[in-house]
């Protein structure tokens, strides 16, 4: 089991920046991928970005060039730096840890971008 605690959400104007953090309660195994998903009101949850233990990353097309995911394996923490935020980035952002055998979710943190 692992508990994921997110922080860093909030209200920001369009064009602004936010940094999300997600701390895991235990050491991540090398096979575990850490990532961020988001769910806007009335929409399905979607992948924003993911990072493997070795550092390889994957981004949704809508955030490429604006968001950066990073991972501190020593601190069991994953970050999402969000720049040039747009109103359409407004959503609840969820931290995720997954492997071929299990998947864990954080409680979510609200990000609201005003126009």
PDB file of N, CA, C and O in Angstrom, residues 52-83:
ATOM      1  N   UNK A  52       8.758   7.723 -15.321  1.00  0.00           N
ATOM      2  CA  UNK A  52       9.281   6.468 -14.799  1.00  0.00           C
ATOM      3  C   UNK A  52      10.459   6.734 -13.871  1.00  0.00           C
ATOM      4  O   UNK A  52      10.984   7.850 -13.824  1.00  0.00           O
ATOM      5  N   UNK A  53      10.872   5.718 -13.156  1.00  0.00           N
ATOM      6  CA  UNK A  53      11.949   5.909 -12.179  1.00  0.00           C
ATOM      7  C   UNK A  53      13.250   6.327 -12.841  1.00  0.00           C
ATOM      8  O   UNK A  53      14.051   7.057 -12.243  1.00  0.00           O
ATOM      9  N   UNK A  54      13.440   5.916 -14.076  1.00  0.00           N
ATOM     10  CA  UNK A  54      14.654   6.287 -14.790  1.00  0.00           C
ATOM     11  C   UNK A  54      14.618   7.678 -15.387  1.00  0.00           C
ATOM     12  O   UNK A  54      15.633   8.168 -15.895  1.00  0.00           O
ATOM     13  N   UNK A  55      13.438   8.313 -15.334  1.00  0.00           N
ATOM     14  CA  UNK A  55      13.322   9.677 -15.808  1.00  0.00           C
ATOM     15  C   UNK A  55      12.605   9.864 -17.128  1.00  0.00           C
ATOM     16  O   UNK A  55      12.366  11.010 -17.533  1.00  0.00           O
ATOM     17  N   UNK A  56      12.252   8.799 -17.804  1.00  0.00           N
ATOM     18  CA  UNK A  56      11.518   8.965 -19.062  1.00  0.00           C
ATOM     19  C   UNK A  56      10.125   9.510 -18.763  1.00  0.00           C
ATOM     20  O   UNK A  56       9.505   9.145 -17.764  1.00  0.00           O
ATOM     21  N   UNK A  57       9.658  10.388 -19.634  1.00  0.00           N
ATOM     22  CA  UNK A  57       8.400  11.089 -19.385  1.00  0.00           C
ATOM     23  C   UNK A  57       7.424  10.928 -20.542  1.00  0.00           C
ATOM     24  O   UNK A  57       7.805  10.609 -21.674  1.00  0.00           O
ATOM     25  N   UNK A  58       6.169  11.192 -20.236  1.00  0.00           N
ATOM     26  CA  UNK A  58       5.092  11.151 -21.213  1.00  0.00           C
ATOM     27  C   UNK A  58       4.128  12.274 -20.872  1.00  0.00           C
ATOM     28  O   UNK A  58       3.765  12.446 -19.707  1.00  0.00           O
ATOM     29  N   UNK A  59       3.739  13.057 -21.881  1.00  0.00           N
ATOM     30  CA  UNK A  59       2.857  14.194 -21.659  1.00  0.00           C
ATOM     31  C   UNK A  59       1.647  14.141 -22.571  1.00  0.00           C
ATOM     32  O   UNK A  59       1.736  13.687 -23.717  1.00  0.00           O
ATOM     33  N   UNK A  60       0.537  14.650 -22.086  1.00  0.00           N
ATOM     34  CA  UNK A  60      -0.609  14.879 -22.951  1.00  0.00           C
ATOM     35  C   UNK A  60      -0.251  15.984 -23.938  1.00  0.00           C
ATOM     36  O   UNK A  60       0.470  16.924 -23.598  1.00  0.00           O
ATOM     37  N   UNK A  61      -0.754  15.887 -25.151  1.00  0.00           N
ATOM     38  CA  UNK A  61      -0.445  16.886 -26.176  1.00  0.00           C
ATOM     39  C   UNK A  61      -0.840  18.285 -25.716  1.00  0.00           C
ATOM     40  O   UNK A  61      -0.168  19.271 -26.044  1.00  0.00           O
ATOM     41  N   UNK A  62      -1.907  18.380 -24.955  1.00  0.00           N
ATOM     42  CA  UNK A  62      -2.434  19.686 -24.557  1.00  0.00           C
ATOM     43  C   UNK A  62      -1.526  20.435 -23.582  1.00  0.00           C
ATOM     44  O   UNK A  62      -1.692  21.647 -23.400  1.00  0.00           O
ATOM     45  N   UNK A  63      -0.575  19.734 -22.956  1.00  0.00           N
ATOM     46  CA  UNK A  63       0.282  20.393 -21.967  1.00  0.00           C
ATOM     47  C   UNK A  63       1.750  20.420 -22.378  1.00  0.00           C
ATOM     48  O   UNK A  63       2.573  21.008 -21.671  1.00  0.00           O
ATOM     49  N   UNK A  64       2.083  19.789 -23.487  1.00  0.00           N
ATOM     50  CA  UNK A  64       3.476  19.760 -23.927  1.00  0.00           C
ATOM     51  C   UNK A  64       4.006  21.184 -24.120  1.00  0.00           C
ATOM     52  O   UNK A  64       3.349  22.034 -24.707  1.00  0.00           O
ATOM     53  N   UNK A  65       5.198  21.409 -23.588  1.00  0.00           N
ATOM     54  CA  UNK A  65       5.811  22.728 -23.692  1.00  0.00           C
ATOM     55  C   UNK A  65       5.402  23.684 -22.593  1.00  0.00           C
ATOM     56  O   UNK A  65       6.007  24.754 -22.446  1.00  0.00           O
ATOM     57  N   UNK A  66       4.393  23.324 -21.812  1.00  0.00           N
ATOM     58  CA  UNK A  66       3.934  24.189 -20.720  1.00  0.00           C
ATOM     59  C   UNK A  66       4.131  23.542 -19.354  1.00  0.00           C
ATOM     60  O   UNK A  66       4.421  24.236 -18.375  1.00  0.00           O
ATOM     61  N   UNK A  67       3.937  22.246 -19.275  1.00  0.00           N
ATOM     62  CA  UNK A  67       4.048  21.529 -18.014  1.00  0.00           C
ATOM     63  C   UNK A  67       5.324  20.680 -18.010  1.00  0.00           C
ATOM     64  O   UNK A  67       5.738  20.167 -19.048  1.00  0.00           O
ATOM     65  N   UNK A  68       5.899  20.530 -16.816  1.00  0.00           N
ATOM     66  CA  UNK A  68       7.072  19.685 -16.649  1.00  0.00           C
ATOM     67  C   UNK A  68       6.891  18.800 -15.430  1.00  0.00           C
ATOM     68  O   UNK A  68       6.625  19.306 -14.330  1.00  0.00           O
ATOM     69  N   UNK A  69       7.027  17.506 -15.636  1.00  0.00           N
ATOM     70  CA  UNK A  69       6.952  16.564 -14.526  1.00  0.00           C
ATOM     71  C   UNK A  69       8.369  16.184 -14.114  1.00  0.00           C
ATOM     72  O   UNK A  69       9.257  16.045 -14.960  1.00  0.00           O
ATOM     73  N   UNK A  70       8.570  16.060 -12.808  1.00  0.00           N
ATOM     74  CA  UNK A  70       9.869  15.638 -12.295  1.00  0.00           C
ATOM     75  C   UNK A  70       9.655  14.752 -11.085  1.00  0.00           C
ATOM     76  O   UNK A  70       8.570  14.735 -10.496  1.00  0.00           O
ATOM     77  N   UNK A  71      10.714  14.065 -10.725  1.00  0.00           N
ATOM     78  CA  UNK A  71      10.579  13.055  -9.671  1.00  0.00           C
ATOM     79  C   UNK A  71      11.836  13.049  -8.819  1.00  0.00           C
ATOM     80  O   UNK A  71      12.940  13.042  -9.364  1.00  0.00           O
ATOM     81  N   UNK A  72      11.655  13.051  -7.519  1.00  0.00           N
ATOM     82  CA  UNK A  72      12.762  12.943  -6.575  1.00  0.00           C
ATOM     83  C   UNK A  72      12.646  11.588  -5.902  1.00  0.00           C
ATOM     84  O   UNK A  72      11.859  11.411  -4.975  1.00  0.00           O
ATOM     85  N   UNK A  73      13.399  10.629  -6.383  1.00  0.00           N
ATOM     86  CA  UNK A  73      13.287   9.265  -5.865  1.00  0.00           C
ATOM     87  C   UNK A  73      13.731   9.180  -4.399  1.00  0.00           C
ATOM     88  O   UNK A  73      13.208   8.368  -3.635  1.00  0.00           O
ATOM     89  N   UNK A  74      14.658  10.005  -4.008  1.00  0.00           N
ATOM     90  CA  UNK A  74      15.130   9.976  -2.622  1.00  0.00           C
ATOM     91  C   UNK A  74      14.054  10.460  -1.661  1.00  0.00           C
ATOM     92  O   UNK A  74      13.982  10.020  -0.511  1.00  0.00           O
ATOM     93  N   UNK A  75      13.209  11.385  -2.143  1.00  0.00           N
ATOM     94  CA  UNK A  75      12.156  11.945  -1.298  1.00  0.00           C
ATOM     95  C   UNK A  75      10.791  11.330  -1.595  1.00  0.00           C
ATOM     96  O   UNK A  75       9.794  11.748  -1.002  1.00  0.00           O
ATOM     97  N   UNK A  76      10.762  10.355  -2.507  1.00  0.00           N
ATOM     98  CA  UNK A  76       9.493   9.691  -2.856  1.00  0.00           C
ATOM     99  C   UNK A  76       8.432  10.706  -3.285  1.00  0.00           C
ATOM    100  O   UNK A  76       7.261  10.590  -2.914  1.00  0.00           O
ATOM    101  N   UNK A  77       8.845  11.681  -4.061  1.00  0.00           N
ATOM    102  CA  UNK A  77       7.966  12.792  -4.414  1.00  0.00           C
ATOM    103  C   UNK A  77       7.982  13.028  -5.918  1.00  0.00           C
ATOM    104  O   UNK A  77       9.029  12.899  -6.560  1.00  0.00           O
ATOM    105  N   UNK A  78       6.819  13.361  -6.435  1.00  0.00           N
ATOM    106  CA  UNK A  78       6.698  13.750  -7.835  1.00  0.00           C
ATOM    107  C   UNK A  78       6.126  15.161  -7.892  1.00  0.00           C
ATOM    108  O   UNK A  78       5.296  15.535  -7.064  1.00  0.00           O
ATOM    109  N   UNK A  79       6.615  15.935  -8.846  1.00  0.00           N
ATOM    110  CA  UNK A  79       6.207  17.319  -8.998  1.00  0.00           C
ATOM    111  C   UNK A  79       5.612  17.550 -10.387  1.00  0.00           C
ATOM    112  O   UNK A  79       5.952  16.853 -11.338  1.00  0.00           O
ATOM    113  N   UNK A  80       4.760  18.555 -10.468  1.00  0.00           N
ATOM    114  CA  UNK A  80       4.254  18.995 -11.759  1.00  0.00           C
ATOM    115  C   UNK A  80       4.342  20.512 -11.800  1.00  0.00           C
ATOM    116  O   UNK A  80       3.588  21.201 -11.104  1.00  0.00           O
ATOM    117  N   UNK A  81       5.280  21.018 -12.572  1.00  0.00           N
ATOM    118  CA  UNK A  81       5.410  22.460 -12.770  1.00  0.00           C
ATOM    119  C   UNK A  81       4.526  22.861 -13.927  1.00  0.00           C
ATOM    120  O   UNK A  81       4.698  22.342 -15.046  1.00  0.00           O
ATOM    121  N   UNK A  82       3.580  23.739 -13.669  1.00  0.00           N
ATOM    122  CA  UNK A  82       2.618  24.150 -14.676  1.00  0.00           C
ATOM    123  C   UNK A  82       2.804  25.634 -14.985  1.00  0.00           C
ATOM    124  O   UNK A  82       2.599  26.475 -14.105  1.00  0.00           O
ATOM    125  N   UNK A  83       3.197  25.926 -16.205  1.00  0.00           N
ATOM    126  CA  UNK A  83       3.402  27.297 -16.652  1.00  0.00           C
ATOM    127  C   UNK A  83       2.406  27.644 -17.744  1.00  0.00           C
ATOM    128  O   UNK A  83       1.790  26.762 -18.351  1.00  0.00           O
TER     129      UNK A  83
END
